[in-house]
Coordinates of C-alpha atoms in Angstrom, one line a residue:
X1 CA 16.8 -22.3 10.8
X2 CA 18.3 -19.8 13.2
X3 CA 16.0 -16.8 13.1
X4 CA 18.7 -14.5 14.3
X5 CA 21.6 -14.2 11.9
X6 CA 24.2 -11.8 10.5
X7 CA 23.5 -9.4 7.6
X8 CA 25.7 -11.3 5.1
X9 CA 23.9 -14.6 5.8
X10 CA 20.5 -12.8 5.6
X11 CA 21.3 -11.1 2.3
X12 CA 22.6 -14.3 0.8
X13 CA 19.7 -16.5 1.9
X14 CA 17.1 -13.8 0.9
X15 CA 18.5 -13.6 -2.6
X16 CA 18.7 -17.4 -2.9
X17 CA 15.1 -17.9 -1.8
X18 CA 13.9 -15.2 -4.1
X19 CA 15.7 -16.6 -7.1
X20 CA 14.5 -20.1 -6.4
X21 CA 10.9 -18.9 -6.0
X22 CA 10.6 -20.8 -2.7
X23 CA 7.5 -20.2 -0.7
X24 CA 8.4 -19.9 2.9
X25 CA 5.3 -18.9 4.7
X26 CA 1.5 -19.2 4.5
X27 CA 0.1 -16.6 2.1
X28 CA -1.2 -13.4 3.6
X29 CA -0.2 -9.9 2.5
X30 CA 2.1 -7.3 3.9
X31 CA 3.8 -4.0 3.1
X32 CA 7.0 -4.3 1.1
X33 CA 7.6 -0.5 0.4
X34 CA 8.8 1.3 2.3
X35 CA 11.0 -1.7 3.3
X36 CA 9.7 -2.9 6.7
X37 CA 11.3 -4.4 9.7
X38 CA 11.7 -8.2 9.5
X39 CA 11.6 -8.5 5.7
X40 CA 14.3 -10.6 4.1
X41 CA 14.9 -8.0 1.4
X42 CA 15.6 -5.3 4.0
X43 CA 19.5 -5.4 4.3
X44 CA 19.3 -3.4 7.6
X45 CA 16.6 -5.4 9.4
X46 CA 17.5 -6.2 13.0
X47 CA 15.7 -9.5 12.7
X48 CA 14.8 -11.5 9.6
X49 CA 11.5 -13.4 9.6
X50 CA 11.2 -15.9 6.8
X51 CA 8.1 -17.6 8.2
X52 CA 5.7 -15.0 9.7
X53 CA 6.4 -11.7 8.0
X54 CA 3.0 -11.7 6.2
X55 CA 1.0 -13.0 9.2
X56 CA -1.4 -11.0 11.3
X57 CA -0.6 -10.1 14.9
X58 CA -1.4 -12.6 17.7
X59 CA -2.2 -15.5 15.4
X60 CA 0.3 -17.9 16.9
X61 CA 2.6 -18.0 13.9
X62 CA 6.0 -19.3 14.9
X63 CA 4.6 -20.6 18.2
X64 CA 3.4 -18.8 21.3
X65 CA 1.4 -15.6 20.6
X66 CA 3.1 -14.9 17.3
X67 CA 3.7 -11.3 16.3
X68 CA 2.8 -8.6 18.8
X69 CA 1.8 -5.0 18.8
X70 CA 3.3 -2.7 17.7
X71 CA 5.3 -3.5 14.6
X72 CA 5.0 -7.3 15.0
X73 CA 7.5 -7.1 17.9
X74 CA 10.4 -6.7 15.5
X75 CA 13.4 -4.7 16.6
X76 CA 14.4 -1.5 14.8
X77 CA 16.7 -1.6 11.8
X78 CA 20.4 -1.7 12.5
X79 CA 20.7 1.6 10.6
X80 CA 18.1 4.0 9.2
X81 CA 18.7 4.6 5.5
X82 CA 15.2 5.2 4.1
X83 CA 14.8 9.0 3.9
X84 CA 11.8 11.1 2.8
X85 CA 10.9 14.8 2.9
X86 CA 7.9 16.4 4.6
X87 CA 5.2 16.8 1.9
X88 CA 6.6 13.9 -0.2
X89 CA 4.2 11.3 -1.7
X90 CA 5.1 7.7 -0.8
X91 CA 3.7 5.1 -3.2
X92 CA 3.2 2.2 -0.7
X93 CA 3.4 -1.3 -2.2
X94 CA 2.3 -4.7 -0.9
X95 CA 3.4 -8.2 -1.5
X96 CA 3.6 -11.7 0.1
X97 CA 5.6 -14.9 0.0
X98 CA 4.2 -15.7 -3.5
X99 CA 4.0 -12.4 -5.3
X100 CA 5.4 -8.9 -5.3
X101 CA 9.1 -9.4 -5.1
X102 CA 11.9 -10.0 -7.6
X103 CA 12.2 -13.6 -8.7
X104 CA 8.5 -14.5 -7.9
X105 CA 5.7 -15.4 -10.3
X106 CA 4.0 -12.5 -12.2
X107 CA 0.9 -11.3 -10.5
X108 CA -2.3 -11.6 -12.6
X109 CA -5.8 -10.2 -12.0
X110 CA -7.0 -13.7 -10.9
X111 CA -4.0 -14.4 -8.6
X112 CA -4.9 -15.3 -5.1
X113 CA -3.4 -12.4 -3.1
X114 CA -5.0 -13.4 0.2
X115 CA -6.2 -9.8 0.5
X116 CA -9.4 -11.0 2.2
X117 CA -11.7 -8.5 0.3
X118 CA -9.7 -5.6 1.5
X119 CA -10.8 -3.6 4.6
X120 CA -9.3 -0.6 6.3
X121 CA -5.7 0.4 5.8
X122 CA -4.3 3.2 7.9
X123 CA -0.9 4.9 7.5
X124 CA 0.7 6.4 10.6
X125 CA 3.9 7.9 12.0
X126 CA 5.6 7.4 15.3
X127 CA 8.2 9.9 16.6
X128 CA 8.7 8.1 19.9
X129 CA 9.9 4.7 18.8
X130 CA 6.5 3.1 18.6
X131 CA 5.0 4.2 21.9
X132 CA 2.3 6.2 20.1
X133 CA 1.2 6.4 16.5
X134 CA -0.7 9.2 14.7
X135 CA -2.7 8.4 11.6
X136 CA -2.2 10.7 8.5
X137 CA -3.8 8.7 5.7
X138 CA -6.5 6.0 5.2
X139 CA -7.9 3.8 2.5
X140 CA -11.2 2.1 3.0
X141 CA -12.7 -0.9 1.1
X142 CA -10.2 -2.3 -1.4
X143 CA -6.9 -1.9 0.5
X144 CA -4.5 -3.7 0.4
X145 CA -4.0 -4.9 -3.2
X146 CA -0.6 -5.8 -4.6
X147 CA -1.7 -4.7 -8.1
X148 CA -1.6 -1.0 -7.3
X149 CA 0.4 1.7 -5.7
X150 CA -1.3 3.3 -2.7
X151 CA -0.1 6.9 -2.6
X152 CA 0.0 8.7 0.8
X153 CA 1.4 12.2 1.3
X154 CA 3.6 12.9 4.3
X155 CA 2.2 16.0 6.0
X156 CA 4.0 19.2 4.9
X157 CA 4.3 20.4 8.5
X158 CA 6.3 17.5 9.9
X159 CA 9.4 18.2 11.9
X160 CA 12.6 16.4 11.0
X161 CA 13.4 13.1 12.6
X162 CA 16.5 10.9 12.4
X163 CA 14.7 7.8 13.4
X164 CA 11.0 7.6 13.2
X165 CA 8.5 4.9 12.2
X166 CA 6.2 4.7 9.1
X167 CA 3.4 2.4 10.0
X168 CA 0.9 0.5 7.9
X169 CA -2.0 -1.3 9.6
X170 CA -4.9 -3.3 8.2
X171 CA -8.2 -4.7 9.5
X172 CA -9.4 -7.3 7.0
X173 CA -12.9 -7.5 5.6
X174 CA -13.4 -11.2 5.0
X175 CA -11.7 -14.3 6.3
X176 CA -12.4 -17.1 8.8
X177 CA -11.1 -14.7 11.5
X178 CA -11.1 -11.0 11.8
X179 CA -7.4 -10.0 12.0
X180 CA -5.1 -7.1 12.5
X181 CA -2.0 -6.7 10.5
X182 CA 0.9 -4.2 11.0
X183 CA 4.1 -3.4 9.2
X184 CA 6.7 -0.8 10.3
X185 CA 9.5 0.9 8.3
X186 CA 12.3 2.8 10.0
X187 CA 12.7 6.1 8.2
X188 CA 14.2 9.5 8.4
X189 CA 12.2 12.6 7.6
X190 CA 13.6 15.9 6.4
X191 CA 11.1 18.3 7.7
X192 CA 10.3 22.0 8.3
X193 CA 12.2 22.2 11.6
X194 CA 15.2 20.5 13.2
X195 CA 15.2 17.0 14.6
X196 CA 13.8 16.3 18.0
X197 CA 10.3 17.6 17.3
X198 CA 7.0 15.9 17.8
X199 CA 4.0 15.0 15.6
X200 CA 1.7 17.9 14.8
X201 CA -1.4 17.8 17.0
X202 CA -3.9 17.0 14.2
X203 CA -1.9 13.8 13.6
X204 CA -0.9 12.9 17.1
X205 CA -4.6 13.2 18.1
X206 CA -5.7 10.7 15.4
X207 CA -4.9 7.3 16.9
X208 CA -4.8 4.0 15.1
X209 CA -8.0 1.9 15.0
X210 CA -7.1 -1.2 17.0
X211 CA -9.0 -4.5 16.8
X212 CA -8.7 -8.2 16.9
X213 CA -6.1 -8.4 19.6
X214 CA -6.1 -8.7 23.4
X215 CA -8.2 -5.9 25.0
X216 CA -9.7 -4.7 21.7
X217 CA -13.0 -5.3 19.9
X218 CA -13.4 -8.1 17.4
X219 CA -14.7 -7.2 13.9
X220 CA -14.2 -7.2 10.2
X221 CA -13.9 -3.8 8.5
X222 CA -16.1 -3.1 5.4
X223 CA -14.5 -4.3 2.3
X224 CA -15.2 -5.0 -1.4
X225 CA -16.7 -7.8 -3.6
X226 CA -13.4 -9.0 -5.1
X227 CA -12.3 -11.5 -2.4
X228 CA -8.6 -12.4 -2.9
X229 CA -8.3 -11.2 -6.5
X230 CA -7.6 -7.8 -8.0
X231 CA -9.8 -5.0 -6.9
X232 CA -10.6 -1.6 -8.5
X233 CA -7.7 -0.1 -6.5
X234 CA -7.5 3.1 -4.6
X235 CA -10.7 5.2 -4.6
X236 CA -9.9 8.4 -6.5
X237 CA -11.8 10.5 -3.9
X238 CA -9.6 9.0 -1.2
X239 CA -6.4 9.5 -3.2
X240 CA -7.4 13.2 -3.5
X241 CA -8.2 13.3 0.3
X242 CA -4.9 11.7 1.2
X243 CA -3.0 14.2 -1.0
X244 CA -4.5 17.2 0.9
X245 CA -5.6 16.1 4.3
X246 CA -3.3 15.2 7.2
X247 CA -5.6 12.4 8.3
X248 CA -6.8 11.0 5.0
X249 CA -10.3 10.2 3.9
X250 CA -13.6 10.3 5.8
X251 CA -13.8 7.6 8.5
X252 CA -17.4 8.2 9.7
X253 CA -18.7 4.8 8.5
X254 CA -15.8 3.0 10.2
X255 CA -16.1 5.1 13.3
X256 CA -19.8 4.2 13.7
X257 CA -19.0 0.5 13.4
X258 CA -16.1 0.9 15.8
X259 CA -18.2 2.5 18.4
X260 CA -21.0 0.0 18.1
X261 CA -18.7 -3.0 18.3
X262 CA -16.6 -1.6 21.1
X263 CA -19.5 -1.6 23.5
X264 CA -19.5 -5.0 25.2
X265 CA -17.4 -6.6 22.5
X266 CA -14.7 -9.2 23.2
X267 CA -12.2 -11.2 21.4
X268 CA -13.7 -14.4 20.0
X269 CA -10.5 -16.1 19.0
X270 CA -8.0 -18.1 21.0
X271 CA -4.9 -15.9 21.6

């Protein structure tokens, strides 16, 4: 199948595959709302990926190195139509090739989501087309999980932007390999000042935790005891923190592990 195709063909095939319930890729998990780059249900995606959209970065999916940092290497949407306001709560949703989208089987508590016992989810913004990302919210332990909404609040002091990136990244807790996942949605933000601004310093100075890719440490993030099935969902304390704090919940436990593993740590997988 030609991976580069027109929007009409993309929309037709995406609908056809969804209605038929065809499984097109190995089950992992990925962000489905806001609609990310590369997803077949995104009518504005600049590149449709039926085979590797749920895969981690640098795992070789599709041949070669596979998806790359940032944003899986996907190009920006052909037009930016998803719009949010500074201070707005976004209920992030997850899915995969088996569950979470129209026409697919209903998710049950025992469904295998391939969520790998959760781990660390970070939510970030880029105002420079993916050159840098600043973290504004986090969930530790049970994220991701398709069974729940994962609310994050866009900081109230964001400037407007006509084309910026909403990023989700995940370091898994349990699997054969420690992995790094990333999904990016092209969005507009109606902010407190005109377009052309930059991220507030408290966000810009909170970088992504990077791991399990070339040049970064190798580790699993702390997770939960639920494996690939339904977890307890978002921690209420972290929901509260993500509603009031520009950088989400406390990251002291993860930071200690990050610092320890970073010293002398190398990638243990074949890239």
